[in-house]
mmCIF file of C-alpha atoms and ligand atoms in Angstrom:
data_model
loop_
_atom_site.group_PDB
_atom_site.id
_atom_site.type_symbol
_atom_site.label_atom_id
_atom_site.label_comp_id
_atom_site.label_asym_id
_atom_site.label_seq_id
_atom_site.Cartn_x
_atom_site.Cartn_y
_atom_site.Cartn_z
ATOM 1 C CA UNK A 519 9.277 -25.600 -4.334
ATOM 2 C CA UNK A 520 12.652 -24.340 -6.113
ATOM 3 C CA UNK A 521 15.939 -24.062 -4.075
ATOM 4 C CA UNK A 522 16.276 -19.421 -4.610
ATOM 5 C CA UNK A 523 20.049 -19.213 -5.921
ATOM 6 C CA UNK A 524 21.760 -16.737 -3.359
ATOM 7 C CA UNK A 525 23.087 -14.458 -6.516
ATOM 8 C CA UNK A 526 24.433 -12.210 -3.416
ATOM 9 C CA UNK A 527 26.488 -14.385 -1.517
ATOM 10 C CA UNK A 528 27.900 -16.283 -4.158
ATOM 11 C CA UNK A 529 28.822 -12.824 -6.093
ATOM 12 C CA UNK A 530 29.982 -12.080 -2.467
ATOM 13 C CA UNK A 531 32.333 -15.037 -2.243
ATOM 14 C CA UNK A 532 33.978 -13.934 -5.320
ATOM 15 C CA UNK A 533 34.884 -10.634 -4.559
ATOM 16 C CA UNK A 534 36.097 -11.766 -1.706
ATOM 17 C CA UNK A 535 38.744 -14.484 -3.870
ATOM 18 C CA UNK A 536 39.226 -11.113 -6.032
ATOM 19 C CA UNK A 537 40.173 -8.969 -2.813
ATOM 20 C CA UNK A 538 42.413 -11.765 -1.635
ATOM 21 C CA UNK A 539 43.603 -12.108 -5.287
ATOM 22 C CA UNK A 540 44.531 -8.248 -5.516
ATOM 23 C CA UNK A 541 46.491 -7.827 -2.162
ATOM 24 C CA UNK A 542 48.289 -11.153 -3.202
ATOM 25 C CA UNK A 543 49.494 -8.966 -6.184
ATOM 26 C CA UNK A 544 50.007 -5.897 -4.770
ATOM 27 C CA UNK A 545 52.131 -7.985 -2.143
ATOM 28 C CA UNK A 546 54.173 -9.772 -4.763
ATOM 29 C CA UNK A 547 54.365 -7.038 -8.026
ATOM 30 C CA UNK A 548 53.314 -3.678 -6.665
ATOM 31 C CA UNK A 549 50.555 -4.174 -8.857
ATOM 32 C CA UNK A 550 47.199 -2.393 -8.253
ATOM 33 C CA UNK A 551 44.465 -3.664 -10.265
ATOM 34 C CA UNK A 552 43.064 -0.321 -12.497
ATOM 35 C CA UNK A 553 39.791 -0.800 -13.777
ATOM 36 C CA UNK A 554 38.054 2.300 -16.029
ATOM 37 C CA UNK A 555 34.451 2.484 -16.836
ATOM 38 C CA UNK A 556 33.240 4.896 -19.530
ATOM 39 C CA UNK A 557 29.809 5.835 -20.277
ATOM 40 C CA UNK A 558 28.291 8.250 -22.334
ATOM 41 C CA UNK A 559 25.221 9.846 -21.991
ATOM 42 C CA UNK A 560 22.887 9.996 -19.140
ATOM 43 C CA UNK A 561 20.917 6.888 -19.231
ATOM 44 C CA UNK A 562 19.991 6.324 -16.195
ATOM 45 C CA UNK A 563 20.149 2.340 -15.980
ATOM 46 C CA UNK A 564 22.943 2.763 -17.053
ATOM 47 C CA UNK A 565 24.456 5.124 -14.668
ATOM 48 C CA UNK A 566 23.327 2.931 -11.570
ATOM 49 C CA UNK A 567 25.465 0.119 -13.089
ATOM 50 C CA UNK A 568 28.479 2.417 -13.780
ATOM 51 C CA UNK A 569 28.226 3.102 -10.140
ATOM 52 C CA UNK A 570 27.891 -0.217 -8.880
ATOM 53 C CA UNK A 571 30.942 -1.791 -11.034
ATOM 54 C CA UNK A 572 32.898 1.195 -9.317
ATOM 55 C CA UNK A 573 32.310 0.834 -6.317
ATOM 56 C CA UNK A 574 32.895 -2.879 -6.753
ATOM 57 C CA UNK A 575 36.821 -1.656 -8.041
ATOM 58 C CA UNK A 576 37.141 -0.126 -4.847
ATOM 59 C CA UNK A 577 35.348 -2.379 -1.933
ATOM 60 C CA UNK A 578 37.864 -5.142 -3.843
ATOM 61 C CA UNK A 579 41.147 -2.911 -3.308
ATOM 62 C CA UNK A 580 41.387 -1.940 -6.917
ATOM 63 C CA UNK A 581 42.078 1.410 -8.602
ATOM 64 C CA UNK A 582 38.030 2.120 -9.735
ATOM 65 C CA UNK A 583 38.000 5.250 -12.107
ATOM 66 C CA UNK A 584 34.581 6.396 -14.207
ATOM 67 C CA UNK A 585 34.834 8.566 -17.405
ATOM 68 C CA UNK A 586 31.469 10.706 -17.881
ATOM 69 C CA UNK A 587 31.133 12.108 -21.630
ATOM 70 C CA UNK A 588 28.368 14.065 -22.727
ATOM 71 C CA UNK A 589 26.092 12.424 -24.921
ATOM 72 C CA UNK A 590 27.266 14.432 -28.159
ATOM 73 C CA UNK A 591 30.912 13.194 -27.506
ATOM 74 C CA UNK A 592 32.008 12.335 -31.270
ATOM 75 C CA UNK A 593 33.301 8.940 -32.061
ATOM 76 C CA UNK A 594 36.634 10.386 -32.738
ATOM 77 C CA UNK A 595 36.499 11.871 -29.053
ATOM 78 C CA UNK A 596 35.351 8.537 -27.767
ATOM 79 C CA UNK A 597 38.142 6.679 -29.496
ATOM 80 C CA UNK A 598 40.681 9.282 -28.414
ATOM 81 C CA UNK A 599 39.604 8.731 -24.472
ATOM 82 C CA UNK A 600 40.224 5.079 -25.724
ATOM 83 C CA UNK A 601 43.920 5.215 -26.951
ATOM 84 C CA UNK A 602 44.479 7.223 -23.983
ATOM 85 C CA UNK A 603 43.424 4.278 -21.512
ATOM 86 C CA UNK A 604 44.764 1.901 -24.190
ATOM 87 C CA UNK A 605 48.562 3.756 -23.420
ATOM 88 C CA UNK A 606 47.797 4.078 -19.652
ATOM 89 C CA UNK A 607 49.809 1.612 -17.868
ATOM 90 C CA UNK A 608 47.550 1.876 -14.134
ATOM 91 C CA UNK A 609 44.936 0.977 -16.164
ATOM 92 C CA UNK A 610 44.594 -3.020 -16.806
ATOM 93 C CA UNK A 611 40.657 -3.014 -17.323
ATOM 94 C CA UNK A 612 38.645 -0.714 -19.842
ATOM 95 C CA UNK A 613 35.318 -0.991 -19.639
ATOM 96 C CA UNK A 614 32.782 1.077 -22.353
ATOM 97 C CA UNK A 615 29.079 0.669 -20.649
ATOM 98 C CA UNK A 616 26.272 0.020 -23.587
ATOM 99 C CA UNK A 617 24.401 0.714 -25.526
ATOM 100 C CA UNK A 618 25.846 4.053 -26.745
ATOM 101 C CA UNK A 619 24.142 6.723 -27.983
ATOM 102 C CA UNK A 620 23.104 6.611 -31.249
ATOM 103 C CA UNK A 621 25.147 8.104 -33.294
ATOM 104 C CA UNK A 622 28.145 6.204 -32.285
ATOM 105 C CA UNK A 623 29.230 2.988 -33.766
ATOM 106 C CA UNK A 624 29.853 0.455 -30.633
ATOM 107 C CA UNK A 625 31.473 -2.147 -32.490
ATOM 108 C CA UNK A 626 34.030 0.538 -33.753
ATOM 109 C CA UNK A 627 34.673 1.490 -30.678
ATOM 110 C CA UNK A 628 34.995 -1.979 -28.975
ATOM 111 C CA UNK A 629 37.740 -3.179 -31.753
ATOM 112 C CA UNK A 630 39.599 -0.214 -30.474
ATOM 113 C CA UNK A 631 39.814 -1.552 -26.592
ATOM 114 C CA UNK A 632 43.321 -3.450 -26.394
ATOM 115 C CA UNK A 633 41.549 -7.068 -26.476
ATOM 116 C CA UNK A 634 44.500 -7.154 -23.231
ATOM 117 C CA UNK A 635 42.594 -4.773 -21.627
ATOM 118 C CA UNK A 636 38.922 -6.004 -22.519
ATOM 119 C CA UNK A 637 36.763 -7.230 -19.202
ATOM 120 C CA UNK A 638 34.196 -7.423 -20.778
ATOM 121 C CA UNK A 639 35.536 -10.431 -23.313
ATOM 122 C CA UNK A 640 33.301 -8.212 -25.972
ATOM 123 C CA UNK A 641 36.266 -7.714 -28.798
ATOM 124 C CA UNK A 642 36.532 -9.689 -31.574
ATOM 125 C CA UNK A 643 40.009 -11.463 -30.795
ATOM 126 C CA UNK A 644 38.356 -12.372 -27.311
ATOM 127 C CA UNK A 645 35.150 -13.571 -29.223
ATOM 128 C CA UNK A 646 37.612 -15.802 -31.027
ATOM 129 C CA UNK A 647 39.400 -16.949 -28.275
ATOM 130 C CA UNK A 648 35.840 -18.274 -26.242
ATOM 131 C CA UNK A 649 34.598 -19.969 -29.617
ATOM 132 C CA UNK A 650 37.979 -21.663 -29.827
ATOM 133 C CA UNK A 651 38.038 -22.671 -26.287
ATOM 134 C CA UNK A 652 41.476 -20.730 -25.614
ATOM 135 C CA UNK A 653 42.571 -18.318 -22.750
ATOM 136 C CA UNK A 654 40.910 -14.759 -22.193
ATOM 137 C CA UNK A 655 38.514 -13.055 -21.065
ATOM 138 C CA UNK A 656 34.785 -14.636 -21.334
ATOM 139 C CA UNK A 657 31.631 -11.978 -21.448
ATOM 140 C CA UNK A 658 30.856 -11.438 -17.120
ATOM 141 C CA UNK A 659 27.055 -12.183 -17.211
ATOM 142 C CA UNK A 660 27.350 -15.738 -19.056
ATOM 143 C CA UNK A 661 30.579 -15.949 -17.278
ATOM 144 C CA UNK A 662 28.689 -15.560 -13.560
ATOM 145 C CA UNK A 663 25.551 -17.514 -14.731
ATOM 146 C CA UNK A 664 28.574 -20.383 -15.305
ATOM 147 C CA UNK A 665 30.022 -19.531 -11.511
ATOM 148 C CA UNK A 666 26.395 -20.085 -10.033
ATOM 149 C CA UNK A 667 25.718 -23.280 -11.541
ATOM 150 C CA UNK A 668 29.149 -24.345 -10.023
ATOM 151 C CA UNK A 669 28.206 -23.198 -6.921
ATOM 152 C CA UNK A 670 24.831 -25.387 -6.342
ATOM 153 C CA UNK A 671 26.281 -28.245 -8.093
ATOM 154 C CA UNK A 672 24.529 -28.428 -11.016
ATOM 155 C CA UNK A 673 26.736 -30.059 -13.884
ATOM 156 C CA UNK A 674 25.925 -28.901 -17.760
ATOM 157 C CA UNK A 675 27.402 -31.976 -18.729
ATOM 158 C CA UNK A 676 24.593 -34.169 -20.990
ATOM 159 C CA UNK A 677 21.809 -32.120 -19.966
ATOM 160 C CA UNK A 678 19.874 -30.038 -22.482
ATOM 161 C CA UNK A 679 20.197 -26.325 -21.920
ATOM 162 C CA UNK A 680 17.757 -23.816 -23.550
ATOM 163 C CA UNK A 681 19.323 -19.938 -23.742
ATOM 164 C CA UNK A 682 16.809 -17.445 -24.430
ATOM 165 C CA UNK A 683 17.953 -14.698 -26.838
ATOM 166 C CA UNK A 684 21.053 -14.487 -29.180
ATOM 167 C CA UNK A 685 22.785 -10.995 -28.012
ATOM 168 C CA UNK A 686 26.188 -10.798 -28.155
ATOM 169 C CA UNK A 687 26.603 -9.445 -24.918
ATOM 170 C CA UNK A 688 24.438 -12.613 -23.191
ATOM 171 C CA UNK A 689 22.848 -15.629 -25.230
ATOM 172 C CA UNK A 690 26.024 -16.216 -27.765
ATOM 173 C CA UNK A 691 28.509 -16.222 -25.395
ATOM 174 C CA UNK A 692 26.134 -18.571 -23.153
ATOM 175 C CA UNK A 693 25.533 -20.891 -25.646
ATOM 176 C CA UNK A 694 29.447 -21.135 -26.176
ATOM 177 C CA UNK A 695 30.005 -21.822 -22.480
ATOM 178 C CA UNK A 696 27.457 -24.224 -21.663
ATOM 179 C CA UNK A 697 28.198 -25.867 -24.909
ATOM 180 C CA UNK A 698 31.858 -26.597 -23.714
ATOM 181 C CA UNK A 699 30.678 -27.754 -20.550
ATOM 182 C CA UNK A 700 29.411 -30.335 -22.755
ATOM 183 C CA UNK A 701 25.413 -29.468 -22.339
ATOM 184 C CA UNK A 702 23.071 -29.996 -25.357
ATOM 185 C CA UNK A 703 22.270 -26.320 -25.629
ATOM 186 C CA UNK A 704 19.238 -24.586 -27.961
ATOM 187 C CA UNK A 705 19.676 -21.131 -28.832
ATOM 188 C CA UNK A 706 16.097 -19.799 -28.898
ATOM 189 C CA UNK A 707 15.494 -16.141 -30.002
ATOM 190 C CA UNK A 708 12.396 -14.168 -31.248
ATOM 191 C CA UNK A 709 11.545 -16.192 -34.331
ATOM 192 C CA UNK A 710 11.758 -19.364 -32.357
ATOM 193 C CA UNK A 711 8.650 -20.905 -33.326
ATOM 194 C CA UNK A 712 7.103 -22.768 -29.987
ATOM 195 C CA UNK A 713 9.206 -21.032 -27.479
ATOM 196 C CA UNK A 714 6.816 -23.649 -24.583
ATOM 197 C CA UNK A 715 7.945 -26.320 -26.713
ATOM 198 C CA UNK A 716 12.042 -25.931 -26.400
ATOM 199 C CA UNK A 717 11.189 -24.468 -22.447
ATOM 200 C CA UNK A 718 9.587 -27.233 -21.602
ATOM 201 C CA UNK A 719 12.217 -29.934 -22.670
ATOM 202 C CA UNK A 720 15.113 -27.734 -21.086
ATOM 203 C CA UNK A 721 16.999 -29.110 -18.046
ATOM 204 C CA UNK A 722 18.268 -25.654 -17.497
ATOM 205 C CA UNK A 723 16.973 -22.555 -18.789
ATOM 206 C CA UNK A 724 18.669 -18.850 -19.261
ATOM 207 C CA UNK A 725 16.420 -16.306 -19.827
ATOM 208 C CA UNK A 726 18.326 -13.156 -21.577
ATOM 209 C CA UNK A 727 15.241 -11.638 -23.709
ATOM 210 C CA UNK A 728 14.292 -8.585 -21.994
ATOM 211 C CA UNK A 729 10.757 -8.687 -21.266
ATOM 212 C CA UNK A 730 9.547 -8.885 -18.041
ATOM 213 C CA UNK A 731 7.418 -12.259 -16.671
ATOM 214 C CA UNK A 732 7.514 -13.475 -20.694
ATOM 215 C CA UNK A 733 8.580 -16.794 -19.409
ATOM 216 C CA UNK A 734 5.699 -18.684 -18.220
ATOM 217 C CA UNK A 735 6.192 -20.362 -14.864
ATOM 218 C CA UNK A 736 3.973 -23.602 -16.584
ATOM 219 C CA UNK A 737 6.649 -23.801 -19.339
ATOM 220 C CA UNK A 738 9.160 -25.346 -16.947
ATOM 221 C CA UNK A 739 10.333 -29.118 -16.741
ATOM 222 C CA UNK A 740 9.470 -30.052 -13.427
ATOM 223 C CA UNK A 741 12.638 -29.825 -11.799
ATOM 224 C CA UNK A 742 14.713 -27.853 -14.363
ATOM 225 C CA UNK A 743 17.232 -25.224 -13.048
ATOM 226 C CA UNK A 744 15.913 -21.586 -14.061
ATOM 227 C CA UNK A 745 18.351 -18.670 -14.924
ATOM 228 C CA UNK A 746 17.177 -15.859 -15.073
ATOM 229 C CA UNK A 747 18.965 -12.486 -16.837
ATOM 230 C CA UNK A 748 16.430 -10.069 -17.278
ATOM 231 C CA UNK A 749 16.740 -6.554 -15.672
ATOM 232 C CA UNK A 750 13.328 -5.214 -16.699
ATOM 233 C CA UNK A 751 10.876 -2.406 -14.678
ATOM 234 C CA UNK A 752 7.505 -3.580 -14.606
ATOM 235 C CA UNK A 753 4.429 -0.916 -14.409
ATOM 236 C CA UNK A 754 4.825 -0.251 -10.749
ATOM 237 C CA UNK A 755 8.512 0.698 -11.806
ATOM 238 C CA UNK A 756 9.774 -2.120 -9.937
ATOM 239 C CA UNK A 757 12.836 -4.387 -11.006
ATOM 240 C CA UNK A 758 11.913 -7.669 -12.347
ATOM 241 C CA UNK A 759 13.377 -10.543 -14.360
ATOM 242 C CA UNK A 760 11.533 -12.380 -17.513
ATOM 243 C CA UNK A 761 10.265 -15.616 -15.671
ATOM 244 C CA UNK A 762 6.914 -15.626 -13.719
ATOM 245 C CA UNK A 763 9.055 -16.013 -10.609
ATOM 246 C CA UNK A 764 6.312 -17.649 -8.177
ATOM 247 C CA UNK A 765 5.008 -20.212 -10.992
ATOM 248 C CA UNK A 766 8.659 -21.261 -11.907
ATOM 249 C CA UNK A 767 9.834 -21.627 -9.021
ATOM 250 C CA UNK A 768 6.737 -24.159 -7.867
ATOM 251 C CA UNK A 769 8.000 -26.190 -11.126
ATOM 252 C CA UNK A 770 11.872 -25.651 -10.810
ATOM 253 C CA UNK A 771 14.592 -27.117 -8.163
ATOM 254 C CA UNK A 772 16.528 -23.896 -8.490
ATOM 255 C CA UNK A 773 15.752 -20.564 -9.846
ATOM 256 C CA UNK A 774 17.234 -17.460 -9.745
ATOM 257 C CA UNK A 775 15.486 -13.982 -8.370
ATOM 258 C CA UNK A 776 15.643 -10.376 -9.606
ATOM 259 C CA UNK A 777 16.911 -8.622 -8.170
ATOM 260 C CA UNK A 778 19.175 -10.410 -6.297
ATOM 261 C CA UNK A 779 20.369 -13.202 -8.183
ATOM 262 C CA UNK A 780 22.827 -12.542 -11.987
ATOM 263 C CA UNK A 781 22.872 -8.712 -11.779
ATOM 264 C CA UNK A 782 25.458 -8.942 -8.842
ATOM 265 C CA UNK A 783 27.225 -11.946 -10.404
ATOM 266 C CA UNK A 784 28.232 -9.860 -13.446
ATOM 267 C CA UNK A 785 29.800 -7.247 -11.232
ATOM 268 C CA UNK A 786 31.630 -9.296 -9.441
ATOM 269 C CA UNK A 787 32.954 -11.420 -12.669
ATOM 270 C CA UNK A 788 33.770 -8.087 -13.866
ATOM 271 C CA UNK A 789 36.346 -7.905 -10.908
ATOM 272 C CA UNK A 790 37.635 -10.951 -11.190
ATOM 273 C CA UNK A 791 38.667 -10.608 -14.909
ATOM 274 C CA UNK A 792 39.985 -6.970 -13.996
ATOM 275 C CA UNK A 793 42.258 -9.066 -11.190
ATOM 276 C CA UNK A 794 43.480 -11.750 -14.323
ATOM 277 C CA UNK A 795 44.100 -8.978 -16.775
ATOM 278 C CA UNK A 796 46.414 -6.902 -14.410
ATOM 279 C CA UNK A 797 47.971 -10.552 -13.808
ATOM 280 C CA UNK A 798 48.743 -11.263 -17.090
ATOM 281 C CA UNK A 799 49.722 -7.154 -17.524
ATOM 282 C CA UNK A 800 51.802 -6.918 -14.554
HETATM 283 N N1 GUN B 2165 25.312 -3.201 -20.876
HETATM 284 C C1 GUN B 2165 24.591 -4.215 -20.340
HETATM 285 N N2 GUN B 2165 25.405 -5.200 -19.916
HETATM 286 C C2 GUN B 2165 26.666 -4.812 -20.174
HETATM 287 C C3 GUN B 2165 27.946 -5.406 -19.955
HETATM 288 O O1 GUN B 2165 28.090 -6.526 -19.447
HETATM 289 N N3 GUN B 2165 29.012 -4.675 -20.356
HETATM 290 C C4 GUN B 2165 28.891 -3.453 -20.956
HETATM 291 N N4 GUN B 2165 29.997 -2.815 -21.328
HETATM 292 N N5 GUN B 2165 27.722 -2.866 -21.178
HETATM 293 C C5 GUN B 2165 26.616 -3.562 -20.784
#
């Protein structure tokens, strides 16, 4: 039976370094850490983890702000509110919360972030900077899925990693990072012929395709370490990842739950690159 990775304390032992890390440099610079969050439009998802990055600003001793915009805010509009946070020297972290409605153009809008100012590593010179293995900031969710496996000991090095789904907000960056960590890593997506196939080789699997329980538990390697990303509802409306929890986790040594387990890591990796921006600001 699988070790269940405790996504809440180790996302609480990292805001806890970022807390520390904030006081340190409001002690030495007079530095508070300003972190904005825009959305637009009501989804609701995405309005409960608008809230929760927030709140995370604050509980860590940062300034945590939220821009609401109606969902027929223009993209001109949008990248006005940008330049604005762009020019606004209490704020060291933007944050624009996706997807966007329709009719705006998120990559647009992401080029116009200050790539200084980008927690979420999502513009292009930040891309650059993870694929060339320089300084910046890397994408939170891979970026926390990295911190766990740190934190139970489990070493990428030589082992062969399977990532499930090629977004660029999840499975590319994840790819990147595990590959410099020096794992064999298979980027499997939704033309992946034989998805068992590539599971069932995998030392460690990330799951990042969005459909709840598509990961069979009997794919596993007995003994592989399961990560799982998905944030689905299932028909009882509850929140669920996309492993078969119970028959993983009878094949895995570790496996992450949901909820419980990445959701709270990308907060809190969210913090922590708000904390090195305003460093590197201040
Ligand atoms: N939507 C889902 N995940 C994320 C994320 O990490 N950052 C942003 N900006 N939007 C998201």
């Amino acid at each position: 039976m699988a070790t269940i990775i405790d996504g809440r304390a180790i996302s609480a032992k990292v805001r806890a370094e970022v807390a520390k890390g904030v006081a340190e440099l409001r002690e030495a610079s007079g530095v508070t850490p300003g972190l904005t969050v825009v959305r637009v439009g009501d989804d609701p998802a995405s309005r409960t983890y608008v809230r929760s990055k927030q709140k995370g600003a604050l509980e860590t001793g940062m300034e945590g702000r939220e821009i609401e915009l109606p969902a027929t805010t223009s993209q001109r509009e949008l990248l006005e509110v940008i330049a604005q946070l762009n020019a606004d020297r209490a704020v060291h972290g933007i944050l624009v919360q996706l997807p966007l409605p329709k009719a705006l153009d998120p990559d647009a809008v992401i080029s116009a972030i200050d790539p200084r100012k980008d927690v979420d590593g999502f513009h292009p010179v930040n891309v650059g900077n993870l694929m060339l293995n320089r300084p910046g900031p890397r994408p939170c969710t891979p970026f926390g899925v990295m911190r766990m496996l740190a934190e139970i000991g489990f070493d990428p090095r030589g082992k062969r990693a399977v990532v499930l789904g090629r977004s660029n907000i999840v499975g590319k960056p994840m790819a990147a990072l595990l590959t410099q960590a020096d794992a064999t890593v298979t980027l499997c997506h939704s033309r992946t012929p034989d998805l068992a196939a590539e599971v069932a080789r995998a030392e460690l699997v990330v799951a990042a395709i969005g459909k709840a329980g598509f990961v069979r538990g009997e794919w596993i390697k007995e003994g592989a370490v399961v990560i799982d990303v998905g944030m689905n509802t299932n028909e009882q409306g509850k929140l669920c990842g996309d492993v078969e929890f119970e028959a993983a986790a009878r094949r895995a040594s570790a496996i992450t739950p949901v909820p419980g387990g990445v959701g709270l890591m990308t907060v809190a990796m969210l913090l922590s690159n708000t904390l090195e921006a305003a460093r590197r600001l201040a």
